[in-house]
mmCIF file of N, CA and C in Angstrom:
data_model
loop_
_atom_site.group_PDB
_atom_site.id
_atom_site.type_symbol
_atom_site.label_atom_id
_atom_site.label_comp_id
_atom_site.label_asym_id
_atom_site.label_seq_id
_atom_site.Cartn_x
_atom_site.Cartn_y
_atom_site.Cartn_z
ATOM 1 N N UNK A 1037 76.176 94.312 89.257
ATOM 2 C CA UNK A 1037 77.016 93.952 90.379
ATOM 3 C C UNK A 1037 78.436 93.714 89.882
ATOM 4 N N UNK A 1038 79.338 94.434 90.713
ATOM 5 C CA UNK A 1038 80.610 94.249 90.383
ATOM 6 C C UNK A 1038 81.416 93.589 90.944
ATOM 7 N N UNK A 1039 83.041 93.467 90.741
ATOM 8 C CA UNK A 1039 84.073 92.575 91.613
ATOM 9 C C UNK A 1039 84.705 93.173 92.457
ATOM 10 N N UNK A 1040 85.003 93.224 93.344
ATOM 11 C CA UNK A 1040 85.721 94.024 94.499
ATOM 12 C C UNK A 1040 87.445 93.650 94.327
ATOM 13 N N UNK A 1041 88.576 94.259 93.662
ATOM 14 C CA UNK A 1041 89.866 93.589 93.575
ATOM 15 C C UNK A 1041 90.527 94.366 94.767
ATOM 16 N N UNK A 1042 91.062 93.869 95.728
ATOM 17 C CA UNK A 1042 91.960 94.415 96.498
ATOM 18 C C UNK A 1042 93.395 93.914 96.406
ATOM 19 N N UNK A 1043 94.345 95.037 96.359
ATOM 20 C CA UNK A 1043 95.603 94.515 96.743
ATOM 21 C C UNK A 1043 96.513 94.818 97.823
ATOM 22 N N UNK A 1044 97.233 93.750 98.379
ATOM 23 C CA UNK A 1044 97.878 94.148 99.369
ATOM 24 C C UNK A 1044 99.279 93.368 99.318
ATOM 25 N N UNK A 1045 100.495 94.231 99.466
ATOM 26 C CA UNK A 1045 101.372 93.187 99.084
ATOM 27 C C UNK A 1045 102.270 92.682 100.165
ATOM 28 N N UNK A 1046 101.621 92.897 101.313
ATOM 29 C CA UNK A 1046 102.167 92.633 102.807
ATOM 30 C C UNK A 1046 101.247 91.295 103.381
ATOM 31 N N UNK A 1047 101.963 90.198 103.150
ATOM 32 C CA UNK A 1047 101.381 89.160 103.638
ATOM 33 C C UNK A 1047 100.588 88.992 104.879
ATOM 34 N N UNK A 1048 101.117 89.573 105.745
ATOM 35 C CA UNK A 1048 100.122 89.411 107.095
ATOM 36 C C UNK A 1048 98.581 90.702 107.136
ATOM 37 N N UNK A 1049 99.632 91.898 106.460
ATOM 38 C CA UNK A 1049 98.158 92.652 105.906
ATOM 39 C C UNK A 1049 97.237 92.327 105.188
ATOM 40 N N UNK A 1050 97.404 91.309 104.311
ATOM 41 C CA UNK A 1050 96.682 90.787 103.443
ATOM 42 C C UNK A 1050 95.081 90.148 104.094
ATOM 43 N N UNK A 1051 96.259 88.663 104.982
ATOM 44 C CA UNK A 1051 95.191 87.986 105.810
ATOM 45 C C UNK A 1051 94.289 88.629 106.679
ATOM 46 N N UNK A 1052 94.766 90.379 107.092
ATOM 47 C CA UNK A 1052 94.115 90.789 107.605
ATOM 48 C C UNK A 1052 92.657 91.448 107.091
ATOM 49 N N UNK A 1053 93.242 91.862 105.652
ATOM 50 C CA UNK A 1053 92.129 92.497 104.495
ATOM 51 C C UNK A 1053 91.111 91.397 104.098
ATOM 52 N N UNK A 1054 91.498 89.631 103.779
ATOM 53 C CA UNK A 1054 90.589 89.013 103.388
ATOM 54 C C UNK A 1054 89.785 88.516 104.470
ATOM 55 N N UNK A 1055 90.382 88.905 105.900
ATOM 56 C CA UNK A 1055 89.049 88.273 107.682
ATOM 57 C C UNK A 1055 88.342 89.433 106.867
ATOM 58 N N UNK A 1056 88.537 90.662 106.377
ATOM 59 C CA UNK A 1056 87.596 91.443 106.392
ATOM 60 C C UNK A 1056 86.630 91.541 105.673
ATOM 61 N N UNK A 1057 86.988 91.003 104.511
ATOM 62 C CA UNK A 1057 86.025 91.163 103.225
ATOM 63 C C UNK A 1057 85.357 90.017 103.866
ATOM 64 N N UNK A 1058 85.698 88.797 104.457
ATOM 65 C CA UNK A 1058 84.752 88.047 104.438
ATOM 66 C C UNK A 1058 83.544 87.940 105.339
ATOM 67 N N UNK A 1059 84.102 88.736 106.701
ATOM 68 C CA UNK A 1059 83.501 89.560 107.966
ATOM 69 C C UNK A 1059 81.991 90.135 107.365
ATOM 70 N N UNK A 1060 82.685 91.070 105.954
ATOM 71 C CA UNK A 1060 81.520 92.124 105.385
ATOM 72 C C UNK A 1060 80.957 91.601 104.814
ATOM 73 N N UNK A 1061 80.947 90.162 104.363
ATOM 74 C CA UNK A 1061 80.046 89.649 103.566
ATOM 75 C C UNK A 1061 80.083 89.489 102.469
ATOM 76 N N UNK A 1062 80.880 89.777 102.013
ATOM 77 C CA UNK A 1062 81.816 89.923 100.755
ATOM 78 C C UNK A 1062 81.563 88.851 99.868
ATOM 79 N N UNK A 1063 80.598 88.553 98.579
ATOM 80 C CA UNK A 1063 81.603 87.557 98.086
ATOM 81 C C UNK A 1063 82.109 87.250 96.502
ATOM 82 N N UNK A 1064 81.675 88.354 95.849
ATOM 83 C CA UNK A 1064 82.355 88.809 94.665
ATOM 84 C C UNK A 1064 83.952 89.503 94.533
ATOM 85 N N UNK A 1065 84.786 89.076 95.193
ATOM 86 C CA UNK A 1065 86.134 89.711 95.314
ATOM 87 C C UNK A 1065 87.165 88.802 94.867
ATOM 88 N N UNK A 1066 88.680 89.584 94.924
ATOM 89 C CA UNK A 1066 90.015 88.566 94.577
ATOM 90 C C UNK A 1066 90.600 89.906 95.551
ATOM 91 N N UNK A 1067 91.413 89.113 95.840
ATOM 92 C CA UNK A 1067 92.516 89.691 96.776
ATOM 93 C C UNK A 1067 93.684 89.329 96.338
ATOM 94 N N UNK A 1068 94.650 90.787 95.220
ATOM 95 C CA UNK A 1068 95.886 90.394 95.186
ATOM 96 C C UNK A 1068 97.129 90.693 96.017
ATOM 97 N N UNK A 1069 98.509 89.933 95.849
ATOM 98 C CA UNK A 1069 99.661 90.506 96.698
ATOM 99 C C UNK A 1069 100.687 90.793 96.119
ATOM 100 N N UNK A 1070 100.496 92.138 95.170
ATOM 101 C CA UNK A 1070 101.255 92.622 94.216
ATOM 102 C C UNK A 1070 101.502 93.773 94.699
ATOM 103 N N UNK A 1071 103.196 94.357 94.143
ATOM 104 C CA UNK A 1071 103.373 95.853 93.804
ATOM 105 C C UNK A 1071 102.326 96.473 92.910
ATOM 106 N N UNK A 1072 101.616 97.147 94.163
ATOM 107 C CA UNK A 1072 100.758 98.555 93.664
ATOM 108 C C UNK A 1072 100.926 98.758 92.485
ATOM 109 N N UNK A 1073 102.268 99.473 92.743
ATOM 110 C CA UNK A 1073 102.984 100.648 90.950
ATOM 111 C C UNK A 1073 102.845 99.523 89.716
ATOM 112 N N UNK A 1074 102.416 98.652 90.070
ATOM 113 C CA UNK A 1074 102.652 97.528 88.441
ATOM 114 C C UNK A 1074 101.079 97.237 88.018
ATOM 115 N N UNK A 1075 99.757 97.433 89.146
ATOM 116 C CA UNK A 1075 98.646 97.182 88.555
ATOM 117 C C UNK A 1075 98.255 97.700 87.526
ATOM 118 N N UNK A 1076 98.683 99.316 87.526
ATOM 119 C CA UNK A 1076 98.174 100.555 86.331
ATOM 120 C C UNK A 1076 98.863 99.443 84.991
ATOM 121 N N UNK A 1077 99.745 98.847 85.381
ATOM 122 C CA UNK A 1077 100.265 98.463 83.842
ATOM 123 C C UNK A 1077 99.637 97.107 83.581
ATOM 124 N N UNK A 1078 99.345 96.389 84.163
ATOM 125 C CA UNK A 1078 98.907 95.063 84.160
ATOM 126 C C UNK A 1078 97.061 94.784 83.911
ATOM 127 N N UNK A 1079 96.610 96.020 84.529
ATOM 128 C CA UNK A 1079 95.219 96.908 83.891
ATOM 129 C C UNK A 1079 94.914 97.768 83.689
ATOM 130 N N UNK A 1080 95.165 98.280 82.576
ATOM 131 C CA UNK A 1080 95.023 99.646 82.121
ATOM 132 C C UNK A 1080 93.174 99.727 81.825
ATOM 133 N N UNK A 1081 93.189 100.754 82.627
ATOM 134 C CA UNK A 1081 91.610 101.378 82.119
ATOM 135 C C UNK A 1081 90.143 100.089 82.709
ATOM 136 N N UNK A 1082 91.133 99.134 83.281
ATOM 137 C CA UNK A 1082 90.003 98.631 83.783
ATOM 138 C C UNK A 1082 88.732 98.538 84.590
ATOM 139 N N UNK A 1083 89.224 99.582 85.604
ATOM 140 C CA UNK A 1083 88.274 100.034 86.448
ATOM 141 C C UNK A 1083 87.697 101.268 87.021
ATOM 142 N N UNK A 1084 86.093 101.007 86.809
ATOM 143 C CA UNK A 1084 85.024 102.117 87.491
ATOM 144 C C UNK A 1084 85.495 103.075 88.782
ATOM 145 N N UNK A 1085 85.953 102.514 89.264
ATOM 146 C CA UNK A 1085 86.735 103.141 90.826
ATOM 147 C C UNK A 1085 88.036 102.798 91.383
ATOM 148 N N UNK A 1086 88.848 103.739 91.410
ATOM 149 C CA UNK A 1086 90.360 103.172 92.169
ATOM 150 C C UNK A 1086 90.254 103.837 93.532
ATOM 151 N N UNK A 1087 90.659 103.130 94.755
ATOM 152 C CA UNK A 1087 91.089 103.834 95.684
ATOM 153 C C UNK A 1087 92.137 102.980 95.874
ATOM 154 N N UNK A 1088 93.319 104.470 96.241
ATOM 155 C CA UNK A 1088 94.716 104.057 96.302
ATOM 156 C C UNK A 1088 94.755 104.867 98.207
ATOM 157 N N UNK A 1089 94.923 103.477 99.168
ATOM 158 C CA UNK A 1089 95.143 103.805 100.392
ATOM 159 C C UNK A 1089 96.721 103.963 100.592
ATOM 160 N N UNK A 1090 97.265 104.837 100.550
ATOM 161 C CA UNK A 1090 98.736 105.250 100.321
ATOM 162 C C UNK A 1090 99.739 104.230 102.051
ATOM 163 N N UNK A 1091 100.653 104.073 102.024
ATOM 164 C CA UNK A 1091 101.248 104.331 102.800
ATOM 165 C C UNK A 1091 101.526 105.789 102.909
ATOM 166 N N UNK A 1092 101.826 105.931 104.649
ATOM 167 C CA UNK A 1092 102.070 107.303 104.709
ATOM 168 C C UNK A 1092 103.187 107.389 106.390
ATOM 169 N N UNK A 1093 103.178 108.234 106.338
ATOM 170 C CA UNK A 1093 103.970 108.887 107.785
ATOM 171 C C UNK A 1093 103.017 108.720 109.010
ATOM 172 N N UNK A 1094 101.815 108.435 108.687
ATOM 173 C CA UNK A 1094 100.719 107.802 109.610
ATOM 174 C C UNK A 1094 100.447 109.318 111.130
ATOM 175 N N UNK A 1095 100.744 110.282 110.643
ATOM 176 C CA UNK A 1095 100.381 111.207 111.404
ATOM 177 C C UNK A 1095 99.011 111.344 112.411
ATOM 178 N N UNK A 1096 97.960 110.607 111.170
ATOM 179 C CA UNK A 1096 96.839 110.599 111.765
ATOM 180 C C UNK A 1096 96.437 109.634 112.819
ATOM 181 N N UNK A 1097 97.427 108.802 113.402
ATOM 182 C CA UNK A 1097 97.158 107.802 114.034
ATOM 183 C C UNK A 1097 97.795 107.899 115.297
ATOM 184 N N UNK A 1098 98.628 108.392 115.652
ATOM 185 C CA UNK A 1098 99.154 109.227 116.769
ATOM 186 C C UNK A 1098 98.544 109.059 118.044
ATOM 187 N N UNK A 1099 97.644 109.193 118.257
ATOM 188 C CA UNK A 1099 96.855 109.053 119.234
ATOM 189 C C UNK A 1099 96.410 107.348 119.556
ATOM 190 N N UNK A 1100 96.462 106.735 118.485
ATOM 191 C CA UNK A 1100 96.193 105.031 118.894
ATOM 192 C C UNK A 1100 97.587 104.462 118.939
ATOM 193 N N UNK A 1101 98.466 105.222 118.629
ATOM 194 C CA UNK A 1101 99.929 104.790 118.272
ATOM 195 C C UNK A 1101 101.121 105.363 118.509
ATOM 196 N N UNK A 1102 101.322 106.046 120.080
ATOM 197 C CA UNK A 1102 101.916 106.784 119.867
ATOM 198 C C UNK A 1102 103.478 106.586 119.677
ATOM 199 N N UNK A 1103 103.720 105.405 119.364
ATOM 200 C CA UNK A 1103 105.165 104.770 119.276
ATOM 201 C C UNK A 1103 105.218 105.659 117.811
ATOM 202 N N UNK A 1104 104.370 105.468 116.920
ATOM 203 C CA UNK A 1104 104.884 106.673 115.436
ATOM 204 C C UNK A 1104 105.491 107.618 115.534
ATOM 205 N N UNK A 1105 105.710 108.406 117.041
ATOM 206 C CA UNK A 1105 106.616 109.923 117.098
ATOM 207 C C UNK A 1105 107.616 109.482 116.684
ATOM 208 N N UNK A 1106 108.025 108.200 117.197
ATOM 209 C CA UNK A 1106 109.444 107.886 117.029
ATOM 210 C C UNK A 1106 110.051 108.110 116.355
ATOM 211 N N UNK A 1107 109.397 107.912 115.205
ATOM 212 C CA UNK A 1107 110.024 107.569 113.408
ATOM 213 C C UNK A 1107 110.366 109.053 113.384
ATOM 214 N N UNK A 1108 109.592 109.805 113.366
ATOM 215 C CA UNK A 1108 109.413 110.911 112.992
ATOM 216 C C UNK A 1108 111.246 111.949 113.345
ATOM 217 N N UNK A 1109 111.669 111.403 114.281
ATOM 218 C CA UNK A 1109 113.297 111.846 115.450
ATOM 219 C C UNK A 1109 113.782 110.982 114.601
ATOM 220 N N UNK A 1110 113.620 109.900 113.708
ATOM 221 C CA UNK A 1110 114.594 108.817 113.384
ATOM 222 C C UNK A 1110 116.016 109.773 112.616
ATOM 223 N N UNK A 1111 117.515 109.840 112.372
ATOM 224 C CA UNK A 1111 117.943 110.159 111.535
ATOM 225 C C UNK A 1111 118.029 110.139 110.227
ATOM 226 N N UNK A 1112 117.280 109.295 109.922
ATOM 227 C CA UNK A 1112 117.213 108.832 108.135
ATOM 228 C C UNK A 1112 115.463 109.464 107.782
ATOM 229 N N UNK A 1113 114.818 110.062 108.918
ATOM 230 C CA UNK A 1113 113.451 110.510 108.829
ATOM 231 C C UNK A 1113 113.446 110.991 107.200
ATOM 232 N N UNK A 1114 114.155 112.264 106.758
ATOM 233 C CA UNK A 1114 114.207 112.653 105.731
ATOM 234 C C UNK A 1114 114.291 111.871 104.570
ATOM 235 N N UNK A 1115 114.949 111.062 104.586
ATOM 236 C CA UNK A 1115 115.476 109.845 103.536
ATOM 237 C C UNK A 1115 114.147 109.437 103.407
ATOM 238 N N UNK A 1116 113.636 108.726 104.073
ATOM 239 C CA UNK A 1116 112.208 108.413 104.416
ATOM 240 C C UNK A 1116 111.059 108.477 104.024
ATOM 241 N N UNK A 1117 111.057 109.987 104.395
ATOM 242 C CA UNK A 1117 109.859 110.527 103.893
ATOM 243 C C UNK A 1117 109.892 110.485 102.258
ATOM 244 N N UNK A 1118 110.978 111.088 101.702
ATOM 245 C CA UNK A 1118 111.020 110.883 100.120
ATOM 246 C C UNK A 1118 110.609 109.769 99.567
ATOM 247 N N UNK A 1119 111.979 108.759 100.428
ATOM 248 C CA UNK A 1119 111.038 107.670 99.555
ATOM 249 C C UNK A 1119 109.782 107.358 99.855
ATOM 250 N N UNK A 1120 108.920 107.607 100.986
ATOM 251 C CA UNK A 1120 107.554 107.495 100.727
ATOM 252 C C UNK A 1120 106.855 107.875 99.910
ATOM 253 N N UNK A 1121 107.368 109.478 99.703
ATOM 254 C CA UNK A 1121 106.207 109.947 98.395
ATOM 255 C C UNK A 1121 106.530 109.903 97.342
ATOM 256 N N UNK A 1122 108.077 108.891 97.012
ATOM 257 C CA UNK A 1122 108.146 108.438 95.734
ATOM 258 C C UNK A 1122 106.912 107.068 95.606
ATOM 259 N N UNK A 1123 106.867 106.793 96.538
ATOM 260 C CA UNK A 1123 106.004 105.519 96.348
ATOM 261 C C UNK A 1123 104.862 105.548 96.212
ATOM 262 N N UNK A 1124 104.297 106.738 97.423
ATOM 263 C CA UNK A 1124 102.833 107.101 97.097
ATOM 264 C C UNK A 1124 102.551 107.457 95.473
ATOM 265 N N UNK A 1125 103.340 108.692 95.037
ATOM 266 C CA UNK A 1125 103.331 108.652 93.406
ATOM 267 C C UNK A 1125 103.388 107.591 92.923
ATOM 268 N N UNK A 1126 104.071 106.722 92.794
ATOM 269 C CA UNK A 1126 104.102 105.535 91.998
ATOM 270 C C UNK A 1126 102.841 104.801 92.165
ATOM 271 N N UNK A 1127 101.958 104.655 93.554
ATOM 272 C CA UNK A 1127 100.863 104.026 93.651
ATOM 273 C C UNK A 1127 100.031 104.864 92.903
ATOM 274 N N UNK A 1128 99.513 106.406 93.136
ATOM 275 C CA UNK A 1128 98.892 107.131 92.315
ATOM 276 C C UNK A 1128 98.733 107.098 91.206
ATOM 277 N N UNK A 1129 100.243 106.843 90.866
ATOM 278 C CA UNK A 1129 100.151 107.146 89.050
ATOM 279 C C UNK A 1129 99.408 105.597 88.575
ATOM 280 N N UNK A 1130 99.999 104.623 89.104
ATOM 281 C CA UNK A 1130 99.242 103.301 88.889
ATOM 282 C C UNK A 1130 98.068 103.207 88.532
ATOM 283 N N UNK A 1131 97.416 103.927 90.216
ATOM 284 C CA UNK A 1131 95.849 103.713 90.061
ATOM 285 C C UNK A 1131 95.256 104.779 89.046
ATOM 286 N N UNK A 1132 95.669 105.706 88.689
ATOM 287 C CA UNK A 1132 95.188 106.450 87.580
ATOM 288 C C UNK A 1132 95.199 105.618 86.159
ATOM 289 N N UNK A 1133 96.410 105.236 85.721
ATOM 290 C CA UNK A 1133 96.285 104.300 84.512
ATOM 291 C C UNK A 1133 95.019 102.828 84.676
ATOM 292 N N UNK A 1134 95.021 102.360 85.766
ATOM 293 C CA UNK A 1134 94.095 101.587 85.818
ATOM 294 C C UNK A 1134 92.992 101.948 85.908
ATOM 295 N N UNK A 1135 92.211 103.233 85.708
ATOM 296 C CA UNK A 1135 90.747 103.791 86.047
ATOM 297 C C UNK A 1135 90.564 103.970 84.982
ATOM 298 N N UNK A 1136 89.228 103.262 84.172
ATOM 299 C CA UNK A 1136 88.685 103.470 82.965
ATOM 300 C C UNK A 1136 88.022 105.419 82.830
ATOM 301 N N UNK A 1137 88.181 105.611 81.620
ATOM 302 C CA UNK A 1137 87.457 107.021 81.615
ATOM 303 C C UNK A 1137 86.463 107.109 82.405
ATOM 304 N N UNK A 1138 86.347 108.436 82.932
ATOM 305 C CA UNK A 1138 84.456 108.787 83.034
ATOM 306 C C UNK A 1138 84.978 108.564 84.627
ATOM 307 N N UNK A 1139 86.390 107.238 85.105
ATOM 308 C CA UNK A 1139 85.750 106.828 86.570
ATOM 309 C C UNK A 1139 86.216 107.520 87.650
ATOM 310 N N UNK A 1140 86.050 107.184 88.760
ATOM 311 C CA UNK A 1140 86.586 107.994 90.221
ATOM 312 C C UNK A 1140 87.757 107.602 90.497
ATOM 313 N N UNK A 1141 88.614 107.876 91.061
ATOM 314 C CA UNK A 1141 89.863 108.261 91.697
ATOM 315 C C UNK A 1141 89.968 108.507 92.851
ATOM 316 N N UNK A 1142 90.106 107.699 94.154
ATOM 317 C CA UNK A 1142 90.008 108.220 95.664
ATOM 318 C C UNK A 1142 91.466 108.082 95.827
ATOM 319 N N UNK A 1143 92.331 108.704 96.821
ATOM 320 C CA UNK A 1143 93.864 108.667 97.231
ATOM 321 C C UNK A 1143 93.236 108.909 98.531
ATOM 322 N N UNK A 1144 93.838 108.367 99.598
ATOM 323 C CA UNK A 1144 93.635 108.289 100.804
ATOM 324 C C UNK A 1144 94.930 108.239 101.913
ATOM 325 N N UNK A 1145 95.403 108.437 102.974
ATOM 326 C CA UNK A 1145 95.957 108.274 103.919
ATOM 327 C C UNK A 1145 96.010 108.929 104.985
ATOM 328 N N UNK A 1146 97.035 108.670 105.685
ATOM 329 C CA UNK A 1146 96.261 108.084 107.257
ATOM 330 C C UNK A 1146 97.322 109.964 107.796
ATOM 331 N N UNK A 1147 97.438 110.202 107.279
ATOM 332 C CA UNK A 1147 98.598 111.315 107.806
ATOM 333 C C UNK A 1147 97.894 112.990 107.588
ATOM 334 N N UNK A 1148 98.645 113.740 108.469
ATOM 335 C CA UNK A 1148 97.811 114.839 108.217
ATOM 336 C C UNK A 1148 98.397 116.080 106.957
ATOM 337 N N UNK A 1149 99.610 115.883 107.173
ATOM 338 C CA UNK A 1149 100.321 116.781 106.351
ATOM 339 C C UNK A 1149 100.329 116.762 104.634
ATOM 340 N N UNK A 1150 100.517 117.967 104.251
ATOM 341 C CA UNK A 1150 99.868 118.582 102.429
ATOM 342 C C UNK A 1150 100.803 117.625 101.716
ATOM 343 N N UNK A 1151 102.290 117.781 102.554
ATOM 344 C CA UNK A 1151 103.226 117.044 101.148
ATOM 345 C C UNK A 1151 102.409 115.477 100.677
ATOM 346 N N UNK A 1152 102.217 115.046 101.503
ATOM 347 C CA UNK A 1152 101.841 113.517 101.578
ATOM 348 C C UNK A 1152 100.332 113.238 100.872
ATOM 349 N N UNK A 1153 99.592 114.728 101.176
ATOM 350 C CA UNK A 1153 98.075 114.594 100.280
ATOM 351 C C UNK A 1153 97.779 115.397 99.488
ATOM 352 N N UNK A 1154 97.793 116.778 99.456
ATOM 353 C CA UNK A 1154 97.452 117.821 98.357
ATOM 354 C C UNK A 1154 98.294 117.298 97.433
ATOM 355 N N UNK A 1155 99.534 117.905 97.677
ATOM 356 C CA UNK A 1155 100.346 117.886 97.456
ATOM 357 C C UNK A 1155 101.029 116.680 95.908
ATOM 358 N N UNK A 1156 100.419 115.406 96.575
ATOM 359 C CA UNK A 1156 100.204 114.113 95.563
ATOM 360 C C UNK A 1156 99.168 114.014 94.313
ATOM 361 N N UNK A 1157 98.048 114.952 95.075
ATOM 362 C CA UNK A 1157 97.273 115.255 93.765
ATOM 363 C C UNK A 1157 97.627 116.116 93.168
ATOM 364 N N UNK A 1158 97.981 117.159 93.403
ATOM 365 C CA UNK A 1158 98.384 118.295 92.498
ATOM 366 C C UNK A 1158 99.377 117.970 91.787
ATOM 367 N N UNK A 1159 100.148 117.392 91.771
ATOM 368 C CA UNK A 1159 101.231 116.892 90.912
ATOM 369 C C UNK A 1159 100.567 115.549 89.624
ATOM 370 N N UNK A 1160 99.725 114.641 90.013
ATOM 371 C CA UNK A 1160 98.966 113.819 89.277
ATOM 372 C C UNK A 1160 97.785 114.619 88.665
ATOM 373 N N UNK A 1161 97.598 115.778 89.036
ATOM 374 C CA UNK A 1161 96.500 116.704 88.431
ATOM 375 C C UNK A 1161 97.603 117.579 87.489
ATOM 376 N N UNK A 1162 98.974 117.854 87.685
ATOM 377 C CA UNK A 1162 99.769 118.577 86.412
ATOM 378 C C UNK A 1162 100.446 117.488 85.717
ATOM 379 N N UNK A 1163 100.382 116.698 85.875
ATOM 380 C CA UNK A 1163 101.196 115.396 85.273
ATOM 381 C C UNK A 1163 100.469 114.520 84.614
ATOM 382 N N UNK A 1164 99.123 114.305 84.478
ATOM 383 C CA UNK A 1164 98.501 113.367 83.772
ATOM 384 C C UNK A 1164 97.422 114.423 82.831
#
């Protein structure tokens, strides 16, 4: 039996992640509220399984949300998006340094488009 570490570094997301773990029954866990991009360095190789739930452009949510078009018309949209998938990389590359050999690697988000998902692996698949 293992420890469940979650991080979230959005305070109200947080409280929302630990109603949950505790909802599920949870009770081998820690819940941190750290920059993502700094875990890979702070545990290297520590863990059996990473899943890195990216922020994203939230494409896939559209339909429960449709205030997200918005962003999408914003003028700085472009600006935006970059820095998102500078960040998603930075979470990626994280959770890769923190996954002991041998372990799994999940990247996840909520959006439909390649830049934001293939796209992130294939670059952590030529880069690492």
């Amino acid at each position: 039996r293992g420890t469940l570490v979650a991080n979230e570094p959005d305070a109200q997301r947080a409280q929302v992640l630990k109603t949950n773990l505790i909802r599920a029954g949870l009770t081998n866990w820690l819940l941190l509220k750290q920059d993502g991009r700094e875990l890979g360095s702070l545990a290297p190789g520590a863990f059996h399984a990473v899943l890195v739930d990216a922020p994203c452009s939230a494409e896939g949510t559209v339909r429960k949300y449709p205030d997200v078009l918005q962003q999408w018309g914003a003028d700085d949209f472009e600006a935006h998006t970059d820095r998102r998938q500078i960040l998603q990389r930075g979470l990626l590359e994280s959770g890769w340094r923190a996954l002991a050999p041998g372990g799994c690697l999940v990247y996840s988000t909520c959006t439909l488009n390649s830049a934001e998902n293939e796209a992130q692996c294939e670059w952590l698949l030529e880069n690492r």
